[in-house]
XYZ file of C-alpha atoms in Angstrom:
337
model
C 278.990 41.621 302.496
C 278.419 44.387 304.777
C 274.838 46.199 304.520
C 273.456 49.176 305.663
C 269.706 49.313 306.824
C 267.935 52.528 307.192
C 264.902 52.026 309.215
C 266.735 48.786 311.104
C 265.062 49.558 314.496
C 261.334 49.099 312.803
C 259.526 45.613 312.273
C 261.161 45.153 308.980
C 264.120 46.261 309.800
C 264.522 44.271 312.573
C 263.668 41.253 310.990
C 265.602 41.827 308.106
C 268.867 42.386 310.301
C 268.248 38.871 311.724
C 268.197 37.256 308.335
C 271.263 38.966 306.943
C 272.896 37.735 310.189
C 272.093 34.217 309.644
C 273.147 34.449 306.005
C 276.292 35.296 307.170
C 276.406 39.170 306.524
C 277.375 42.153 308.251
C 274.679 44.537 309.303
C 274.465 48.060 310.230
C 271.789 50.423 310.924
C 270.448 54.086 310.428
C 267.171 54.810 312.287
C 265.305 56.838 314.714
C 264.845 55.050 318.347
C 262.396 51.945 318.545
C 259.499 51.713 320.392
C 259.438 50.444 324.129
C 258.070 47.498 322.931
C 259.051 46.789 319.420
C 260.619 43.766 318.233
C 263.974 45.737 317.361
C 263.893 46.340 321.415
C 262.401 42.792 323.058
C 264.790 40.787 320.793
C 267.982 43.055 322.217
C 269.252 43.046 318.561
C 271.508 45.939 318.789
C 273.971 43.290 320.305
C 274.211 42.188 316.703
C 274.924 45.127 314.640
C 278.270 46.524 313.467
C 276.731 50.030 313.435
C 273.626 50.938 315.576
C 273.008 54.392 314.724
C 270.306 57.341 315.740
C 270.201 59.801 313.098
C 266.760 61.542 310.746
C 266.969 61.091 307.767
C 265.382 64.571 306.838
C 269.176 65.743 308.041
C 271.343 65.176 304.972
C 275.052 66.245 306.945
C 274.371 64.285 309.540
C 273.262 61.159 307.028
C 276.002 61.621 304.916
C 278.618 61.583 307.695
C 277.326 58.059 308.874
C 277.256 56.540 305.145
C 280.801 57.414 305.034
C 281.261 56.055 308.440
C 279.880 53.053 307.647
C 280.931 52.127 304.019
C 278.598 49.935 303.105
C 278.687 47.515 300.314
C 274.826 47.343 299.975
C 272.192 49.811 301.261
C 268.288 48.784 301.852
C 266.213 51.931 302.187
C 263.244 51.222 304.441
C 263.487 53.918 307.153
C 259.334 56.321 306.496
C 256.269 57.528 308.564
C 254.456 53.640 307.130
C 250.913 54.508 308.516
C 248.311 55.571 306.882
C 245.948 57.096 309.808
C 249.300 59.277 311.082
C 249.651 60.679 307.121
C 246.533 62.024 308.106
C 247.303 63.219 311.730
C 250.813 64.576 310.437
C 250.800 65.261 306.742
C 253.916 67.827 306.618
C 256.181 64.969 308.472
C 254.809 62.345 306.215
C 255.928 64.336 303.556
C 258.968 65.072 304.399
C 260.129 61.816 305.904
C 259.298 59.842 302.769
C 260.150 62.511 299.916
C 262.816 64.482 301.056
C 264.114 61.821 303.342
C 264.557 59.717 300.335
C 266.435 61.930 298.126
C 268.916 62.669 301.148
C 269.484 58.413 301.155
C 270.395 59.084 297.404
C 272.187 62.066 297.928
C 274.336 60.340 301.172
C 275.040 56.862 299.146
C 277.188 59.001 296.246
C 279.544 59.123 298.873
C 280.274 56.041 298.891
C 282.470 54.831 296.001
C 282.491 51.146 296.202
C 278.781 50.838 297.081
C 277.981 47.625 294.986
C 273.702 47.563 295.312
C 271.385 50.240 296.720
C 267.359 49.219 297.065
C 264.883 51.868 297.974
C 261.294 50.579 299.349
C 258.374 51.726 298.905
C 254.778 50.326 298.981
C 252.202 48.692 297.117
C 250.052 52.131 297.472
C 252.612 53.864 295.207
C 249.651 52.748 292.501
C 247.024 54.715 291.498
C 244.163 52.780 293.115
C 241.728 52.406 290.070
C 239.547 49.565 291.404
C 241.459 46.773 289.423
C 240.392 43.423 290.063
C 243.456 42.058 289.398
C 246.512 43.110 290.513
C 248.626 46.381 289.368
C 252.068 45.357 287.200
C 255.224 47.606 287.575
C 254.187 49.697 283.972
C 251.179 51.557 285.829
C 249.832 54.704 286.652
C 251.592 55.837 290.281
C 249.356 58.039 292.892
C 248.181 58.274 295.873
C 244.809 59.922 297.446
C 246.194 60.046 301.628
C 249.066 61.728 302.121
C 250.839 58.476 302.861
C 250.378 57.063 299.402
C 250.855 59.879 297.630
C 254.256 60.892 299.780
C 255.538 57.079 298.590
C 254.485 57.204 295.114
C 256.284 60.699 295.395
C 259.314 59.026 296.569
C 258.813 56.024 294.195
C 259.055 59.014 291.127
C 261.720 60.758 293.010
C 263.809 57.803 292.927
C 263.356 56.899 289.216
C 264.468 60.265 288.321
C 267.293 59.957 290.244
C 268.432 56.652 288.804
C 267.829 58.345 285.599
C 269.537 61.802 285.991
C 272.474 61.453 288.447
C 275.267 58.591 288.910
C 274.538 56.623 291.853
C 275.192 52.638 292.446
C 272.778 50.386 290.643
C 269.632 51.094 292.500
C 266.616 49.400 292.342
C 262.886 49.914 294.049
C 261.157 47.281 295.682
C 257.169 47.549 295.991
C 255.318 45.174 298.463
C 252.155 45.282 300.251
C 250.242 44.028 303.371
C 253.201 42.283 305.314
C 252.504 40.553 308.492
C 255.094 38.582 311.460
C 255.602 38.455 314.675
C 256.766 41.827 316.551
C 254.902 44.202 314.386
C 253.658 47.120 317.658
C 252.037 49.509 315.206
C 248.507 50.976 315.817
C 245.625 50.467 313.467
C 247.017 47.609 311.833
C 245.178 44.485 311.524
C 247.628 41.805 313.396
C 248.865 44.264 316.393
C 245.236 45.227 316.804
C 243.891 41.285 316.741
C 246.600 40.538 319.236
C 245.958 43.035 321.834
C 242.456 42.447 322.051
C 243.159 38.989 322.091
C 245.509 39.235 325.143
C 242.991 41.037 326.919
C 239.760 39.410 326.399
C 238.372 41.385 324.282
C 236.709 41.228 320.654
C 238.802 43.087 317.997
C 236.429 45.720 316.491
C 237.093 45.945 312.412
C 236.976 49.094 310.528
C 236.764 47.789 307.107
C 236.252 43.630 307.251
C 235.731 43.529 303.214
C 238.663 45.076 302.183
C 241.123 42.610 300.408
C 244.832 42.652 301.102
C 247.785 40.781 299.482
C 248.955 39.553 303.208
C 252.908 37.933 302.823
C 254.893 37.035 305.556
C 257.826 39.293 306.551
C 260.086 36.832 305.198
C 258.612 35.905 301.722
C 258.601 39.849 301.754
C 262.485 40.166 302.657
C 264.019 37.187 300.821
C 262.074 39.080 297.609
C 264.175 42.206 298.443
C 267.348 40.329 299.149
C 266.589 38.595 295.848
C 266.741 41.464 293.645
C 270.040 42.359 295.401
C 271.993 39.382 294.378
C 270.521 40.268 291.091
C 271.867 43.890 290.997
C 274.580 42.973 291.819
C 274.716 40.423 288.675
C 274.044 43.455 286.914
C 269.866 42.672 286.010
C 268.036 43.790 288.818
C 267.248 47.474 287.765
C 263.845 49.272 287.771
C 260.710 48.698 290.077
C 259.645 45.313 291.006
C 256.628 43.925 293.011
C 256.644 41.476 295.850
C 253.353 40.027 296.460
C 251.853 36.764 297.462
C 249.683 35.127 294.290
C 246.033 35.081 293.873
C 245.278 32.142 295.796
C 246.735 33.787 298.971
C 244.866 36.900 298.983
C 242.000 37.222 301.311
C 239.888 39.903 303.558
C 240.277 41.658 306.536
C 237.768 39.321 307.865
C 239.247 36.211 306.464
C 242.562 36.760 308.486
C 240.764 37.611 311.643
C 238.941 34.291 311.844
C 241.802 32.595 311.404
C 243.562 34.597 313.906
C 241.248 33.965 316.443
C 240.622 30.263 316.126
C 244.664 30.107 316.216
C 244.360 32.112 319.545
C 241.856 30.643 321.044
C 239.614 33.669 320.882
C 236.067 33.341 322.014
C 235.019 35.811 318.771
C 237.329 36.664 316.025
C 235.724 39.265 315.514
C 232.956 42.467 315.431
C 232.387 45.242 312.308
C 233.868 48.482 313.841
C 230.564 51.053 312.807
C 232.673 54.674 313.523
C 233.679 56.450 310.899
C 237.453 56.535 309.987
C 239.667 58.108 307.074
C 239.353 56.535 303.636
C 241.697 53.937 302.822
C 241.434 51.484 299.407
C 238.961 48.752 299.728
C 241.111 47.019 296.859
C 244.905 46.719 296.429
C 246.829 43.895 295.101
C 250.208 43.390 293.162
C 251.142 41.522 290.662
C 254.359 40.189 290.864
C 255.245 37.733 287.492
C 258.340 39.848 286.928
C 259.503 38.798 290.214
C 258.453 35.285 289.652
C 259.856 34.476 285.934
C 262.890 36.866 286.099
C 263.989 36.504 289.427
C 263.139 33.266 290.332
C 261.435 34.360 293.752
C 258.464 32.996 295.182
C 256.456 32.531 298.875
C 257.827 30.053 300.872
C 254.374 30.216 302.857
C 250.772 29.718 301.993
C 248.444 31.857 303.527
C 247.090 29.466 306.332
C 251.201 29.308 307.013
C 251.589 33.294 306.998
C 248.766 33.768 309.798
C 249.887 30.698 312.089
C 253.417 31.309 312.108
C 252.718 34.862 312.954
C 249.958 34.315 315.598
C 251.539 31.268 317.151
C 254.284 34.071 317.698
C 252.664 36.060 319.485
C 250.798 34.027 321.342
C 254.213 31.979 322.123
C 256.268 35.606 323.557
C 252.642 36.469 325.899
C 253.029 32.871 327.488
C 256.785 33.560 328.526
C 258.712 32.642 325.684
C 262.154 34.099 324.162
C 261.077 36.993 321.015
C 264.744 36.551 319.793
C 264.164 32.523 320.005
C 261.109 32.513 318.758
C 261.968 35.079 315.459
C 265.228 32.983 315.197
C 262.886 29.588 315.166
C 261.191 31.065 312.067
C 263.910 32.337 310.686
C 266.125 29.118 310.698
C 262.371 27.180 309.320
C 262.165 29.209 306.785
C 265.648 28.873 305.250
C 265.268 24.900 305.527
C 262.503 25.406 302.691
């Protein structure tokens, strides 16, 4: 099966390239360039890839011209701005990146006449963040207050109405949350943030230590999506589903940083960040039963197993060790379970 990635050169991306590879698949990939430093870059993965390709997706010739270039069988739509602070820094790009950007992904796989399964991503902040305790189901109210949300519950909406009004391949949309691994670079998020501190001696300051996240490991998070494509493709995977850990794995902000920094050795885990920063939700979390009971999918990792296997990552590449070893060690771990 060969797939096509949009977005391959980011931490998901990346990752999931590595785990289609081991399963045996082709892989190519649609993206802008990687970071210096990103795990796309330190693992030297374009060595791997039938197709490693530089193109915007807010450029709908130039997309459609590599769809039909590549052929793919399957297409995984992950390529979006994904931060919440630069929604706020860059609200027009966000916009545009994650709406229209996703229509042109729609618009470019028509082309391709044999395309078998199509999956766009979005986010757990497609919901409209009412303060539910418990977590939202794939029936609710979409929103968004920052521009980030609301672009992906705009793209979430966009893509439903797509399904519904225009012949495409069966095409489904895959909602997950707070996902955490080794090799994630990107500012003002909790892991990259612990880390560098970490490596440099210094206590990690926290914005918002309260705030409760449904953290899953990139690879629960992946094997979800690459779940509901063997399902499309057995012709019952259609309509939004969420990935997301159960209740017992959800914790805080805090909760993760203590754990990070008795993994790492830290001399404080540690300190409540008192500047003021743009709103984000306090409260988010998914509930993913239809995953569960009509899928069949399920974590592979507890909590306590999410954190170590991603800090011992990190902490395994700053003393010297191989990125592409070490991602391939938990790759090949996790596939044993």
């Amino acid at each position: 099966m060969h797939f096509l990635i949009t977005g391959h050169t980011g931490f998901k991306g990346s990752w999931l390239s590595l785990l289609l590879r081991e399963r045996g698949h082709q892989v190519s990939g649609i993206s802008l360039d990687p970071d210096v430093n990103a795990h796309y870059t330190i693992t030297g993965m374009s060595d791997i890839l039938e197709n490693d390709i530089r193109c915007d997706i807010r450029h709908l010739g130039d997309l459609q011209d590599h769809f039909m270039a590549v052929n793919p069988d399957v297409v995984i739509h992950l390529a979006a701005q994904a931060l919440v602070g630069n929604s706020y820094k860059d609200p027009i790009n966000t916009f545009a990146t994650n709406v229209q950007g996703t229509i042109n992904v729609l618009k470019a796989s028509q082309m391709i006449k044999e395309l078998k399964a199509q999956i766009i991503i979005t986010t757990d902040k497609v919901y409209k963040n009412i303060g539910k305790q418990s977590g939202y189901s794939e029936t609710e109210a979409l929103g968004g207050n920052d521009p980030y949300s609301a672009s992906k519950a705009m793209a979430d909406i966009a893509t439903q109405s797509w399904i519904f009004s225009f012949e495409n391949a069966p095409t489904a949309i895959a909602r997950a949350g707070n996902v955490i691994g080794g090799g994630d670079v990107c500012a003002d998020r909790l892991i990259p943030d612990l880390v560098k501190s970490y490596s440099l001696g210094l206590t990690p300051r926290l914005r918002a230590p309260n705030s409760v996240r449904p953290w899953q490991h990139v690879l629960d998070c992946l094997n979800g999506y690459l779940t509901l494509v063997h399902a499309i493709l057995e012709g019952k995977g259609s309509g939004p589903w969420n990935f997301g850990p159960d209740e017992t794995q959800i914790r805080t902000v805090a909760d993760v940083s203590e754990i990070a920094g008795e993994i790492w050795g830290a001399k404080q885990s540690w300190e409540k960040d008192e500047e003021q920063h743009p709103h984000e939700a306090s409260l988010l979390l998914l509930n993913a039963n239809k995953a569960r009971t009509e899928l069949g999918w399920h974590d592979k990792l507890s909590f306590d197993e999410s954190i170590k296997w991603t800090i011992n990552w990190y902490k395994n590449v700053y003393e010297g060790k191989n990125p592409l070893e070490e991602t391939m060690k938990n790759i090949r771990e996790f596939e044993s379970r």
